[in-house]
Amino acid sequence: MGTVGLLYVGAVLFLNGLMLVGAVEPRSAAPLNLFVGALQVLTPTLLIVAAGGDERLILAAAGLYLFGFTYLYVGINLLAGLDSTGVGWFSLFVAVAALGFSYANFQIFGDPAFGVIWLYWAFLWSLFFLLLGLKLESLQRYTGWVTIIQGWVTAAIPSLLMLTGNWRNPTAIAWGLAIGGVVVFLALLPLARPRRGARRAPEPTPTVPAAAG
């Protein structure tokens, strides 16, 4: 069930990345945020109920609530036109929590691929904090492109591979993601430089991904 939800997380990240770079009007992104947010609250609830007290299964599902509530928060913010600082500071909390879930995937679940993916998400949420919580607007284009890429690399593609039985050799995947992420995100850094005379895009509110469980 978490794997199916991950596919739609990829969709909402892709949409919100486009919003951050100014290609999608913010209010038009609100419905998908609300739909995926509701899904990511319902899914862990069902998984925890079905876990029968198994602490490993409960831990695997717990992170989904962080993201589900954030998607709902984002959707409401976009519709109501609220200030983004609440989502920004909540993103800092999620970024720190993501480090803990990365450790859990490496050390408890023995899943290095998702250990690296959680590090991707910690990085992304840190950018959301800097952009929305601290209002470092020069990071908007950079954060948008990182969000678009992560929507595919950490959510949509892994979900499709798992659903089709092609998610194999997590150690090799982990190394590929780690090296590729460093190279790509460093290469995108020039986007973080302010553009002189550029038209300011509307202030966005981002979303965050959810784990496959």
C-alpha positions as protocol buffer text, in pm:
chain_id: "A"
residue {
  index: 1
  type: MET
  ca { x: 0 y: 0 z: 0 }
}
residue {
  index: 2
  type: GLY
  ca { x: 282 y: 239 z: 84 }
}
residue {
  index: 3
  type: THR
  ca { x: 439 y: 165 z: -254 }
}
residue {
  index: 4
  type: VAL
  ca { x: 123 y: 276 z: -435 }
}
residue {
  index: 5
  type: GLY
  ca { x: 114 y: 597 z: -230 }
}
residue {
  index: 6
  type: LEU
  ca { x: 476 y: 663 z: -324 }
}
residue {
  index: 7
  type: LEU
  ca { x: 378 y: 681 z: -691 }
}
residue {
  index: 8
  type: TYR
  ca { x: 137 y: 966 z: -623 }
}
residue {
  index: 9
  type: VAL
  ca { x: 393 y: 1138 z: -402 }
}
residue {
  index: 10
  type: GLY
  ca { x: 608 y: 1152 z: -714 }
}
residue {
  index: 11
  type: ALA
  ca { x: 321 y: 1321 z: -895 }
}
residue {
  index: 12
  type: VAL
  ca { x: 268 y: 1586 z: -629 }
}
residue {
  index: 13
  type: LEU
  ca { x: 639 y: 1659 z: -600 }
}
residue {
  index: 14
  type: PHE
  ca { x: 663 y: 1698 z: -976 }
}
residue {
  index: 15
  type: LEU
  ca { x: 365 y: 1937 z: -975 }
}
residue {
  index: 16
  type: ASN
  ca { x: 497 y: 2139 z: -682 }
}
residue {
  index: 17
  type: GLY
  ca { x: 841 y: 2160 z: -836 }
}
residue {
  index: 18
  type: LEU
  ca { x: 680 y: 2311 z: -1145 }
}
residue {
  index: 19
  type: MET
  ca { x: 498 y: 2551 z: -913 }
}
residue {
  index: 20
  type: LEU
  ca { x: 828 y: 2656 z: -756 }
}
residue {
  index: 21
  type: VAL
  ca { x: 980 y: 2738 z: -1096 }
}
residue {
  index: 22
  type: GLY
  ca { x: 672 y: 2937 z: -1194 }
}
residue {
  index: 23
  type: ALA
  ca { x: 518 y: 2695 z: -1447 }
}
residue {
  index: 24
  type: VAL
  ca { x: 209 y: 2611 z: -1237 }
}
residue {
  index: 25
  type: GLU
  ca { x: -20 y: 2859 z: -1061 }
}
residue {
  index: 26
  type: PRO
  ca { x: -4 y: 2786 z: -684 }
}
residue {
  index: 27
  type: ARG
  ca { x: -378 y: 2754 z: -613 }
}
residue {
  index: 28
  type: SER
  ca { x: -416 y: 2504 z: -897 }
}
residue {
  index: 29
  type: ALA
  ca { x: -171 y: 2274 z: -715 }
}
residue {
  index: 30
  type: ALA
  ca { x: -382 y: 2269 z: -397 }
}
residue {
  index: 31
  type: PRO
  ca { x: -627 y: 1987 z: -488 }
}
residue {
  index: 32
  type: LEU
  ca { x: -355 y: 1729 z: -558 }
}
residue {
  index: 33
  type: ASN
  ca { x: -182 y: 1823 z: -233 }
}
residue {
  index: 34
  type: LEU
  ca { x: -505 y: 1762 z: -43 }
}
residue {
  index: 35
  type: PHE
  ca { x: -576 y: 1433 z: -223 }
}
residue {
  index: 36
  type: VAL
  ca { x: -227 y: 1293 z: -163 }
}
residue {
  index: 37
  type: GLY
  ca { x: -219 y: 1431 z: 191 }
}
residue {
  index: 38
  type: ALA
  ca { x: -541 y: 1246 z: 274 }
}
residue {
  index: 39
  type: LEU
  ca { x: -402 y: 928 z: 117 }
}
residue {
  index: 40
  type: GLN
  ca { x: -81 y: 958 z: 318 }
}
residue {
  index: 41
  type: VAL
  ca { x: -276 y: 988 z: 643 }
}
residue {
  index: 42
  type: LEU
  ca { x: -514 y: 702 z: 567 }
}
residue {
  index: 43
  type: THR
  ca { x: -237 y: 466 z: 449 }
}
residue {
  index: 44
  type: PRO
  ca { x: -23 y: 462 z: 767 }
}
residue {
  index: 45
  type: THR
  ca { x: -335 y: 433 z: 980 }
}
residue {
  index: 46
  type: LEU
  ca { x: -433 y: 114 z: 798 }
}
residue {
  index: 47
  type: LEU
  ca { x: -76 y: -17 z: 806 }
}
residue {
  index: 48
  type: ILE
  ca { x: -43 y: 42 z: 1181 }
}
residue {
  index: 49
  type: VAL
  ca { x: -380 y: -120 z: 1254 }
}
residue {
  index: 50
  type: ALA
  ca { x: -275 y: -422 z: 1048 }
}
residue {
  index: 51
  type: ALA
  ca { x: 70 y: -437 z: 1211 }
}
residue {
  index: 52
  type: GLY
  ca { x: -60 y: -617 z: 1518 }
}
residue {
  index: 53
  type: GLY
  ca { x: 184 y: -437 z: 1747 }
}
residue {
  index: 54
  type: ASP
  ca { x: 491 y: -521 z: 1535 }
}
residue {
  index: 55
  type: GLU
  ca { x: 729 y: -235 z: 1618 }
}
residue {
  index: 56
  type: ARG
  ca { x: 923 y: -264 z: 1290 }
}
residue {
  index: 57
  type: LEU
  ca { x: 605 y: -232 z: 1083 }
}
residue {
  index: 58
  type: ILE
  ca { x: 484 y: 59 z: 1295 }
}
residue {
  index: 59
  type: LEU
  ca { x: 820 y: 235 z: 1254 }
}
residue {
  index: 60
  type: ALA
  ca { x: 808 y: 184 z: 878 }
}
residue {
  index: 61
  type: ALA
  ca { x: 462 y: 345 z: 862 }
}
residue {
  index: 62
  type: ALA
  ca { x: 526 y: 626 z: 1111 }
}
residue {
  index: 63
  type: GLY
  ca { x: 705 y: 861 z: 871 }
}
residue {
  index: 64
  type: LEU
  ca { x: 405 y: 872 z: 640 }
}
residue {
  index: 65
  type: TYR
  ca { x: 213 y: 1086 z: 890 }
}
residue {
  index: 66
  type: LEU
  ca { x: 479 y: 1357 z: 873 }
}
residue {
  index: 67
  type: PHE
  ca { x: 429 y: 1385 z: 502 }
}
residue {
  index: 68
  type: GLY
  ca { x: 54 y: 1336 z: 496 }
}
residue {
  index: 69
  type: PHE
  ca { x: -4 y: 1620 z: 741 }
}
residue {
  index: 70
  type: THR
  ca { x: 240 y: 1837 z: 548 }
}
residue {
  index: 71
  type: TYR
  ca { x: 54 y: 1782 z: 220 }
}
residue {
  index: 72
  type: LEU
  ca { x: -273 y: 1877 z: 390 }
}
residue {
  index: 73
  type: TYR
  ca { x: -101 y: 2180 z: 546 }
}
residue {
  index: 74
  type: VAL
  ca { x: 30 y: 2282 z: 204 }
}
residue {
  index: 75
  type: GLY
  ca { x: -306 y: 2241 z: 31 }
}
residue {
  index: 76
  type: ILE
  ca { x: -480 y: 2455 z: 291 }
}
residue {
  index: 77
  type: ASN
  ca { x: -203 y: 2718 z: 274 }
}
residue {
  index: 78
  type: LEU
  ca { x: -232 y: 2742 z: -102 }
}
residue {
  index: 79
  type: LEU
  ca { x: -611 y: 2778 z: -98 }
}
residue {
  index: 80
  type: ALA
  ca { x: -617 y: 3026 z: 190 }
}
residue {
  index: 81
  type: GLY
  ca { x: -313 y: 3227 z: 79 }
}
residue {
  index: 82
  type: LEU
  ca { x: -144 y: 3187 z: 419 }
}
residue {
  index: 83
  type: ASP
  ca { x: 213 y: 3284 z: 497 }
}
residue {
  index: 84
  type: SER
  ca { x: 462 y: 3005 z: 426 }
}
residue {
  index: 85
  type: THR
  ca { x: 669 y: 3026 z: 744 }
}
residue {
  index: 86
  type: GLY
  ca { x: 466 y: 2758 z: 925 }
}
residue {
  index: 87
  type: VAL
  ca { x: 530 y: 2502 z: 654 }
}
residue {
  index: 88
  type: GLY
  ca { x: 893 y: 2617 z: 638 }
}
residue {
  index: 89
  type: TRP
  ca { x: 966 y: 2558 z: 1004 }
}
residue {
  index: 90
  type: PHE
  ca { x: 772 y: 2232 z: 1001 }
}
residue {
  index: 91
  type: SER
  ca { x: 997 y: 2129 z: 712 }
}
residue {
  index: 92
  type: LEU
  ca { x: 1298 y: 2176 z: 941 }
}
residue {
  index: 93
  type: PHE
  ca { x: 1140 y: 1932 z: 1186 }
}
residue {
  index: 94
  type: VAL
  ca { x: 1078 y: 1684 z: 905 }
}
residue {
  index: 95
  type: ALA
  ca { x: 1434 y: 1723 z: 773 }
}
residue {
  index: 96
  type: VAL
  ca { x: 1575 y: 1627 z: 1113 }
}
residue {
  index: 97
  type: ALA
  ca { x: 1329 y: 1338 z: 1146 }
}
residue {
  index: 98
  type: ALA
  ca { x: 1432 y: 1218 z: 799 }
}
residue {
  index: 99
  type: LEU
  ca { x: 1786 y: 1167 z: 926 }
}
residue {
  index: 100
  type: GLY
  ca { x: 1647 y: 933 z: 1190 }
}
residue {
  index: 101
  type: PHE
  ca { x: 1447 y: 737 z: 932 }
}
residue {
  index: 102
  type: SER
  ca { x: 1757 y: 717 z: 713 }
}
residue {
  index: 103
  type: TYR
  ca { x: 1943 y: 558 z: 1003 }
}
residue {
  index: 104
  type: ALA
  ca { x: 1653 y: 318 z: 1060 }
}
residue {
  index: 105
  type: ASN
  ca { x: 1661 y: 206 z: 697 }
}
residue {
  index: 106
  type: PHE
  ca { x: 2036 y: 150 z: 705 }
}
residue {
  index: 107
  type: GLN
  ca { x: 2060 y: -17 z: 1046 }
}
residue {
  index: 108
  type: ILE
  ca { x: 1719 y: -169 z: 1126 }
}
residue {
  index: 109
  type: PHE
  ca { x: 1558 y: -253 z: 793 }
}
residue {
  index: 110
  type: GLY
  ca { x: 1882 y: -326 z: 607 }
}
residue {
  index: 111
  type: ASP
  ca { x: 1765 y: -117 z: 311 }
}
residue {
  index: 112
  type: PRO
  ca { x: 2052 y: 108 z: 196 }
}
residue {
  index: 113
  type: ALA
  ca { x: 1857 y: 230 z: -108 }
}
residue {
  index: 114
  type: PHE
  ca { x: 1587 y: 389 z: 105 }
}
residue {
  index: 115
  type: GLY
  ca { x: 1851 y: 494 z: 354 }
}
residue {
  index: 116
  type: VAL
  ca { x: 1993 y: 715 z: 79 }
}
residue {
  index: 117
  type: ILE
  ca { x: 1646 y: 823 z: -37 }
}
residue {
  index: 118
  type: TRP
  ca { x: 1570 y: 946 z: 314 }
}
residue {
  index: 119
  type: LEU
  ca { x: 1891 y: 1152 z: 295 }
}
residue {
  index: 120
  type: TYR
  ca { x: 1762 y: 1299 z: -32 }
}
residue {
  index: 121
  type: TRP
  ca { x: 1443 y: 1396 z: 147 }
}
residue {
  index: 122
  type: ALA
  ca { x: 1633 y: 1546 z: 442 }
}
residue {
  index: 123
  type: PHE
  ca { x: 1819 y: 1766 z: 192 }
}
residue {
  index: 124
  type: LEU
  ca { x: 1498 y: 1865 z: 13 }
}
residue {
  index: 125
  type: TRP
  ca { x: 1317 y: 1959 z: 334 }
}
residue {
  index: 126
  type: SER
  ca { x: 1619 y: 2159 z: 444 }
}
residue {
  index: 127
  type: LEU
  ca { x: 1579 y: 2359 z: 123 }
}
residue {
  index: 128
  type: PHE
  ca { x: 1208 y: 2407 z: 197 }
}
residue {
  index: 129
  type: PHE
  ca { x: 1303 y: 2541 z: 540 }
}
residue {
  index: 130
  type: LEU
  ca { x: 1555 y: 2786 z: 393 }
}
residue {
  index: 131
  type: LEU
  ca { x: 1316 y: 2900 z: 120 }
}
residue {
  index: 132
  type: LEU
  ca { x: 990 y: 2920 z: 313 }
}
residue {
  index: 133
  type: GLY
  ca { x: 1094 y: 2947 z: 676 }
}
residue {
  index: 134
  type: LEU
  ca { x: 1389 y: 3184 z: 637 }
}
residue {
  index: 135
  type: LYS
  ca { x: 1264 y: 3343 z: 310 }
}
residue {
  index: 136
  type: LEU
  ca { x: 1586 y: 3288 z: 112 }
}
residue {
  index: 137
  type: GLU
  ca { x: 1410 y: 3355 z: -217 }
}
residue {
  index: 138
  type: SER
  ca { x: 1725 y: 3315 z: -426 }
}
residue {
  index: 139
  type: LEU
  ca { x: 1687 y: 2939 z: -365 }
}
residue {
  index: 140
  type: GLN
  ca { x: 1345 y: 2918 z: -530 }
}
residue {
  index: 141
  type: ARG
  ca { x: 1452 y: 2801 z: -878 }
}
residue {
  index: 142
  type: TYR
  ca { x: 1714 y: 2565 z: -734 }
}
residue {
  index: 143
  type: THR
  ca { x: 1464 y: 2416 z: -489 }
}
residue {
  index: 144
  type: GLY
  ca { x: 1209 y: 2381 z: -768 }
}
residue {
  index: 145
  type: TRP
  ca { x: 1441 y: 2178 z: -989 }
}
residue {
  index: 146
  type: VAL
  ca { x: 1559 y: 1965 z: -697 }
}
residue {
  index: 147
  type: THR
  ca { x: 1193 y: 1896 z: -616 }
}
residue {
  index: 148
  type: ILE
  ca { x: 1112 y: 1799 z: -975 }
}
residue {
  index: 149
  type: ILE
  ca { x: 1409 y: 1562 z: -993 }
}
residue {
  index: 150
  type: GLN
  ca { x: 1338 y: 1407 z: -655 }
}
residue {
  index: 151
  type: GLY
  ca { x: 974 y: 1352 z: -750 }
}
residue {
  index: 152
  type: TRP
  ca { x: 1095 y: 1108 z: -1016 }
}
residue {
  index: 153
  type: VAL
  ca { x: 1413 y: 970 z: -859 }
}
residue {
  index: 154
  type: THR
  ca { x: 1293 y: 913 z: -501 }
}
residue {
  index: 155
  type: ALA
  ca { x: 925 y: 841 z: -557 }
}
residue {
  index: 156
  type: ALA
  ca { x: 775 y: 771 z: -901 }
}
residue {
  index: 157
  type: ILE
  ca { x: 1055 y: 556 z: -1046 }
}
residue {
  index: 158
  type: PRO
  ca { x: 1119 y: 350 z: -728 }
}
residue {
  index: 159
  type: SER
  ca { x: 745 y: 292 z: -692 }
}
residue {
  index: 160
  type: LEU
  ca { x: 709 y: 171 z: -1050 }
}
residue {
  index: 161
  type: LEU
  ca { x: 1014 y: -55 z: -1015 }
}
residue {
  index: 162
  type: MET
  ca { x: 877 y: -209 z: -694 }
}
residue {
  index: 163
  type: LEU
  ca { x: 527 y: -253 z: -836 }
}
residue {
  index: 164
  type: THR
  ca { x: 668 y: -436 z: -1140 }
}
residue {
  index: 165
  type: GLY
  ca { x: 910 y: -652 z: -938 }
}
residue {
  index: 166
  type: ASN
  ca { x: 1220 y: -480 z: -1078 }
}
residue {
  index: 167
  type: TRP
  ca { x: 1352 y: -318 z: -758 }
}
residue {
  index: 168
  type: ARG
  ca { x: 1666 y: -530 z: -719 }
}
residue {
  index: 169
  type: ASN
  ca { x: 2014 y: -494 z: -566 }
}
residue {
  index: 170
  type: PRO
  ca { x: 1944 y: -211 z: -318 }
}
residue {
  index: 171
  type: THR
  ca { x: 2315 y: -167 z: -245 }
}
residue {
  index: 172
  type: ALA
  ca { x: 2393 y: -82 z: -608 }
}
residue {
  index: 173
  type: ILE
  ca { x: 2088 y: 145 z: -620 }
}
residue {
  index: 174
  type: ALA
  ca { x: 2207 y: 321 z: -304 }
}
residue {
  index: 175
  type: TRP
  ca { x: 2551 y: 390 z: -453 }
}
residue {
  index: 176
  type: GLY
  ca { x: 2399 y: 512 z: -778 }
}
residue {
  index: 177
  type: LEU
  ca { x: 2163 y: 745 z: -596 }
}
residue {
  index: 178
  type: ALA
  ca { x: 2434 y: 878 z: -366 }
}
residue {
  index: 179
  type: ILE
  ca { x: 2681 y: 955 z: -643 }
}
residue {
  index: 180
  type: GLY
  ca { x: 2418 y: 1080 z: -886 }
}
residue {
  index: 181
  type: GLY
  ca { x: 2258 y: 1304 z: -626 }
}
residue {
  index: 182
  type: VAL
  ca { x: 2584 y: 1474 z: -530 }
}
residue {
  index: 183
  type: VAL
  ca { x: 2676 y: 1534 z: -896 }
}
residue {
  index: 184
  type: VAL
  ca { x: 2334 y: 1660 z: -1010 }
}
residue {
  index: 185
  type: PHE
  ca { x: 2253 y: 1881 z: -713 }
}
residue {
  index: 186
  type: LEU
  ca { x: 2598 y: 2041 z: -719 }
}
residue {
  index: 187
  type: ALA
  ca { x: 2562 y: 2100 z: -1093 }
}
residue {
  index: 188
  type: LEU
  ca { x: 2233 y: 2281 z: -1030 }
}
residue {
  index: 189
  type: LEU
  ca { x: 2383 y: 2523 z: -775 }
}
residue {
  index: 190
  type: PRO
  ca { x: 2418 y: 2811 z: -1027 }
}
residue {
  index: 191
  type: LEU
  ca { x: 2035 y: 2825 z: -1021 }
}
residue {
  index: 192
  type: ALA
  ca { x: 2060 y: 2948 z: -661 }
}
residue {
  index: 193
  type: ARG
  ca { x: 2218 y: 3273 z: -775 }
}
residue {
  index: 194
  type: PRO
  ca { x: 1979 y: 3570 z: -788 }
}
residue {
  index: 195
  type: ARG
  ca { x: 1882 y: 3678 z: -1139 }
}
residue {
  index: 196
  type: ARG
  ca { x: 1901 y: 4051 z: -1205 }
}
residue {
  index: 197
  type: GLY
  ca { x: 1581 y: 4196 z: -1341 }
}
residue {
  index: 198
  type: ALA
  ca { x: 1399 y: 3862 z: -1329 }
}
residue {
  index: 199
  type: ARG
  ca { x: 1028 y: 3861 z: -1271 }
}
residue {
  index: 200
  type: ARG
  ca { x: 954 y: 3736 z: -921 }
}
residue {
  index: 201
  type: ALA
  ca { x: 751 y: 3416 z: -917 }
}
residue {
  index: 202
  type: PRO
  ca { x: 459 y: 3391 z: -673 }
}
residue {
  index: 203
  type: GLU
  ca { x: 551 y: 3262 z: -330 }
}
residue {
  index: 204
  type: PRO
  ca { x: 502 y: 2885 z: -326 }
}
residue {
  index: 205
  type: THR
  ca { x: 435 y: 2632 z: -58 }
}
residue {
  index: 206
  type: PRO
  ca { x: 608 y: 2295 z: -119 }
}
residue {
  index: 207
  type: THR
  ca { x: 523 y: 1937 z: -36 }
}
residue {
  index: 208
  type: VAL
  ca { x: 737 y: 1650 z: 82 }
}
residue {
  index: 209
  type: PRO
  ca { x: 752 y: 1288 z: -4 }
}
residue {
  index: 210
  type: ALA
  ca { x: 656 y: 981 z: 181 }
}
residue {
  index: 211
  type: ALA
  ca { x: 833 y: 654 z: 233 }
}
residue {
  index: 212
  type: ALA
  ca { x: 742 y: 321 z: 83 }
}
residue {
  index: 213
  type: GLY
  ca { x: 730 y: 160 z: 425 }
}
